[in-house]
PDB file of C-alpha atoms in Angstrom:
ATOM      1  CA  UNK A   1     -28.792  23.710   8.640  1.00  0.00           C
ATOM      2  CA  UNK A   2     -30.428  26.185  10.953  1.00  0.00           C
ATOM      3  CA  UNK A   3     -28.555  27.847  13.664  1.00  0.00           C
ATOM      4  CA  UNK A   4     -30.159  29.306  16.373  1.00  0.00           C
ATOM      5  CA  UNK A   5     -30.064  33.114  16.633  1.00  0.00           C
ATOM      6  CA  UNK A   6     -27.216  34.665  18.664  1.00  0.00           C
ATOM      7  CA  UNK A   7     -24.645  31.747  17.554  1.00  0.00           C
ATOM      8  CA  UNK A   8     -21.696  32.426  15.227  1.00  0.00           C
ATOM      9  CA  UNK A   9     -20.715  29.492  13.398  1.00  0.00           C
ATOM     10  CA  UNK A  10     -17.590  29.571  11.077  1.00  0.00           C
ATOM     11  CA  UNK A  11     -17.912  28.718   7.303  1.00  0.00           C
ATOM     12  CA  UNK A  12     -15.948  25.646   7.579  1.00  0.00           C
ATOM     13  CA  UNK A  13     -18.105  24.208  10.356  1.00  0.00           C
ATOM     14  CA  UNK A  14     -21.432  25.206   8.382  1.00  0.00           C
ATOM     15  CA  UNK A  15     -20.564  23.123   5.669  1.00  0.00           C
ATOM     16  CA  UNK A  16     -20.629  19.771   7.415  1.00  0.00           C
ATOM     17  CA  UNK A  17     -23.696  18.592   7.115  1.00  0.00           C
ATOM     18  CA  UNK A  18     -25.213  15.170   5.338  1.00  0.00           C
ATOM     19  CA  UNK A  19     -27.962  17.574   3.623  1.00  0.00           C
ATOM     20  CA  UNK A  20     -25.237  19.770   1.691  1.00  0.00           C
ATOM     21  CA  UNK A  21     -25.660  19.393  -2.050  1.00  0.00           C
ATOM     22  CA  UNK A  22     -22.826  21.701  -2.923  1.00  0.00           C
ATOM     23  CA  UNK A  23     -19.931  20.564  -4.372  1.00  0.00           C
ATOM     24  CA  UNK A  24     -16.845  20.388  -2.615  1.00  0.00           C
ATOM     25  CA  UNK A  25     -14.137  23.080  -3.708  1.00  0.00           C
ATOM     26  CA  UNK A  26     -11.357  21.847  -6.173  1.00  0.00           C
ATOM     27  CA  UNK A  27      -7.789  21.549  -5.022  1.00  0.00           C
ATOM     28  CA  UNK A  28      -5.545  24.535  -5.884  1.00  0.00           C
ATOM     29  CA  UNK A  29      -3.375  24.203  -8.640  1.00  0.00           C
ATOM     30  CA  UNK A  30       0.224  23.230  -8.421  1.00  0.00           C
ATOM     31  CA  UNK A  31       2.687  25.806  -7.186  1.00  0.00           C
ATOM     32  CA  UNK A  32       4.523  26.679 -10.283  1.00  0.00           C
ATOM     33  CA  UNK A  33       7.377  28.750  -8.917  1.00  0.00           C
ATOM     34  CA  UNK A  34      10.806  29.609 -10.151  1.00  0.00           C
ATOM     35  CA  UNK A  35      13.981  27.865 -11.478  1.00  0.00           C
ATOM     36  CA  UNK A  36      12.730  27.129 -14.940  1.00  0.00           C
ATOM     37  CA  UNK A  37      10.273  24.306 -13.507  1.00  0.00           C
ATOM     38  CA  UNK A  38       6.603  24.526 -15.279  1.00  0.00           C
ATOM     39  CA  UNK A  39       3.995  21.660 -13.762  1.00  0.00           C
ATOM     40  CA  UNK A  40       1.584  20.344 -15.937  1.00  0.00           C
ATOM     41  CA  UNK A  41      -0.941  17.714 -15.584  1.00  0.00           C
ATOM     42  CA  UNK A  42       0.411  14.689 -17.749  1.00  0.00           C
ATOM     43  CA  UNK A  43      -2.347  11.968 -16.740  1.00  0.00           C
ATOM     44  CA  UNK A  44      -4.128  11.722 -20.193  1.00  0.00           C
ATOM     45  CA  UNK A  45      -0.899  11.363 -22.221  1.00  0.00           C
ATOM     46  CA  UNK A  46       0.639   8.871 -19.491  1.00  0.00           C
ATOM     47  CA  UNK A  47      -2.664   6.687 -19.836  1.00  0.00           C
ATOM     48  CA  UNK A  48      -2.783   6.647 -23.656  1.00  0.00           C
ATOM     49  CA  UNK A  49       0.695   6.104 -23.575  1.00  0.00           C
ATOM     50  CA  UNK A  50       0.471   2.718 -21.236  1.00  0.00           C
ATOM     51  CA  UNK A  51      -2.340   1.812 -22.947  1.00  0.00           C
ATOM     52  CA  UNK A  52      -0.195   0.616 -26.214  1.00  0.00           C
ATOM     53  CA  UNK A  53       2.019  -1.098 -23.905  1.00  0.00           C
ATOM     54  CA  UNK A  54       1.908  -4.843 -24.415  1.00  0.00           C
ATOM     55  CA  UNK A  55       1.920  -6.996 -20.910  1.00  0.00           C
ATOM     56  CA  UNK A  56       5.428  -7.650 -19.886  1.00  0.00           C
ATOM     57  CA  UNK A  57       6.753  -4.361 -21.743  1.00  0.00           C
ATOM     58  CA  UNK A  58       8.426  -1.825 -19.692  1.00  0.00           C
ATOM     59  CA  UNK A  59       9.268   1.990 -20.731  1.00  0.00           C
ATOM     60  CA  UNK A  60      12.752   3.147 -18.941  1.00  0.00           C
ATOM     61  CA  UNK A  61      15.045   5.642 -19.026  1.00  0.00           C
ATOM     62  CA  UNK A  62      19.051   5.291 -19.815  1.00  0.00           C
ATOM     63  CA  UNK A  63      19.790   5.341 -16.203  1.00  0.00           C
ATOM     64  CA  UNK A  64      17.088   2.629 -15.075  1.00  0.00           C
ATOM     65  CA  UNK A  65      19.664  -0.107 -14.128  1.00  0.00           C
ATOM     66  CA  UNK A  66      19.892  -3.576 -12.573  1.00  0.00           C
ATOM     67  CA  UNK A  67      19.418  -2.211  -9.138  1.00  0.00           C
ATOM     68  CA  UNK A  68      16.210   0.047  -9.841  1.00  0.00           C
ATOM     69  CA  UNK A  69      14.723  -3.221 -11.664  1.00  0.00           C
ATOM     70  CA  UNK A  70      14.925  -5.210  -8.230  1.00  0.00           C
ATOM     71  CA  UNK A  71      11.658  -3.279  -7.300  1.00  0.00           C
ATOM     72  CA  UNK A  72      10.009  -3.866 -10.159  1.00  0.00           C
ATOM     73  CA  UNK A  73      10.061  -7.610  -9.829  1.00  0.00           C
ATOM     74  CA  UNK A  74       6.757  -9.280  -9.620  1.00  0.00           C
ATOM     75  CA  UNK A  75       5.748 -11.031  -6.570  1.00  0.00           C
ATOM     76  CA  UNK A  76       3.749 -14.510  -7.215  1.00  0.00           C
ATOM     77  CA  UNK A  77       5.224 -14.738 -10.756  1.00  0.00           C
ATOM     78  CA  UNK A  78       6.915 -18.291 -10.664  1.00  0.00           C
ATOM     79  CA  UNK A  79       9.954 -16.734 -12.841  1.00  0.00           C
ATOM     80  CA  UNK A  80      10.504 -13.590 -10.755  1.00  0.00           C
ATOM     81  CA  UNK A  81       9.684 -14.988  -7.310  1.00  0.00           C
ATOM     82  CA  UNK A  82      11.868 -17.808  -5.752  1.00  0.00           C
ATOM     83  CA  UNK A  83       9.404 -18.224  -2.866  1.00  0.00           C
ATOM     84  CA  UNK A  84       6.050 -18.562  -5.332  1.00  0.00           C
ATOM     85  CA  UNK A  85       4.761 -21.943  -5.269  1.00  0.00           C
ATOM     86  CA  UNK A  86       2.921 -23.728  -8.221  1.00  0.00           C
ATOM     87  CA  UNK A  87      -0.571 -24.394  -7.526  1.00  0.00           C
ATOM     88  CA  UNK A  88      -0.689 -27.897  -6.662  1.00  0.00           C
ATOM     89  CA  UNK A  89       2.481 -27.408  -4.421  1.00  0.00           C
ATOM     90  CA  UNK A  90       1.748 -26.801  -0.876  1.00  0.00           C
ATOM     91  CA  UNK A  91       3.719 -26.379   2.460  1.00  0.00           C
ATOM     92  CA  UNK A  92       0.489 -27.291   3.921  1.00  0.00           C
ATOM     93  CA  UNK A  93       0.947 -30.742   6.260  1.00  0.00           C
ATOM     94  CA  UNK A  94      -2.225 -32.418   6.523  1.00  0.00           C
ATOM     95  CA  UNK A  95      -3.060 -31.165  10.307  1.00  0.00           C
ATOM     96  CA  UNK A  96      -6.159 -31.598  11.929  1.00  0.00           C
ATOM     97  CA  UNK A  97      -6.680 -27.857  13.751  1.00  0.00           C
ATOM     98  CA  UNK A  98      -9.933 -28.859  15.540  1.00  0.00           C
ATOM     99  CA  UNK A  99      -7.902 -31.577  17.461  1.00  0.00           C
ATOM    100  CA  UNK A 100      -7.420 -31.168  21.000  1.00  0.00           C
ATOM    101  CA  UNK A 101      -3.815 -29.810  21.775  1.00  0.00           C
ATOM    102  CA  UNK A 102      -1.693 -30.967  24.788  1.00  0.00           C
ATOM    103  CA  UNK A 103      -1.018 -28.349  27.364  1.00  0.00           C
ATOM    104  CA  UNK A 104       2.717 -28.620  26.217  1.00  0.00           C
ATOM    105  CA  UNK A 105       1.823 -28.005  22.572  1.00  0.00           C
ATOM    106  CA  UNK A 106      -0.104 -24.858  23.523  1.00  0.00           C
ATOM    107  CA  UNK A 107       2.861 -23.797  25.231  1.00  0.00           C
ATOM    108  CA  UNK A 108       5.020 -24.430  22.546  1.00  0.00           C
ATOM    109  CA  UNK A 109       2.879 -22.606  20.179  1.00  0.00           C
ATOM    110  CA  UNK A 110       2.500 -19.273  22.631  1.00  0.00           C
ATOM    111  CA  UNK A 111       6.510 -19.769  22.746  1.00  0.00           C
ATOM    112  CA  UNK A 112       7.023 -19.509  19.028  1.00  0.00           C
ATOM    113  CA  UNK A 113       4.615 -16.764  18.349  1.00  0.00           C
ATOM    114  CA  UNK A 114       6.297 -14.230  21.136  1.00  0.00           C
ATOM    115  CA  UNK A 115       9.675 -15.493  19.776  1.00  0.00           C
ATOM    116  CA  UNK A 116       8.387 -14.452  16.165  1.00  0.00           C
ATOM    117  CA  UNK A 117       6.980 -11.061  17.713  1.00  0.00           C
ATOM    118  CA  UNK A 118      10.100 -10.084  19.545  1.00  0.00           C
ATOM    119  CA  UNK A 119      12.140 -10.706  16.625  1.00  0.00           C
ATOM    120  CA  UNK A 120       9.524  -8.502  14.343  1.00  0.00           C
ATOM    121  CA  UNK A 121       9.905  -6.071  16.903  1.00  0.00           C
ATOM    122  CA  UNK A 122      13.369  -5.885  17.173  1.00  0.00           C
ATOM    123  CA  UNK A 123      13.820  -5.925  13.386  1.00  0.00           C
ATOM    124  CA  UNK A 124      11.611  -2.860  13.386  1.00  0.00           C
ATOM    125  CA  UNK A 125      13.055  -0.948  16.099  1.00  0.00           C
ATOM    126  CA  UNK A 126      16.574  -1.200  14.459  1.00  0.00           C
ATOM    127  CA  UNK A 127      17.950  -3.041  17.473  1.00  0.00           C
ATOM    128  CA  UNK A 128      19.936  -6.363  16.344  1.00  0.00           C
ATOM    129  CA  UNK A 129      18.296  -9.652  17.130  1.00  0.00           C
TER     130      UNK A 129
END
């Protein structure tokens, strides 16, 4: 990138170019400060160990309890997800979405959507519903 003479461009800005062919710098090594903690990369060991597991197997330590396992439940697994429907089951009724609606029906849909929106906003902000 050519810079006209008389203009100063910082190193960071001068590297911002689509024509740049330099590799980006590597991230810094993790800080290994005090208290006897030594950080090292376990990615390859973890990947190798994970490849030995069969589907459905779990590696856990002695402190892993039922409380922690709740976070490991599989969504859309009929045995674990009470809201999961089989492929042939459906909650959808045969409803023609292309049919014209009466003004009262449109107003009812808008009213329900606003109620749901307010309910979500109240639950997010911490106010009781």
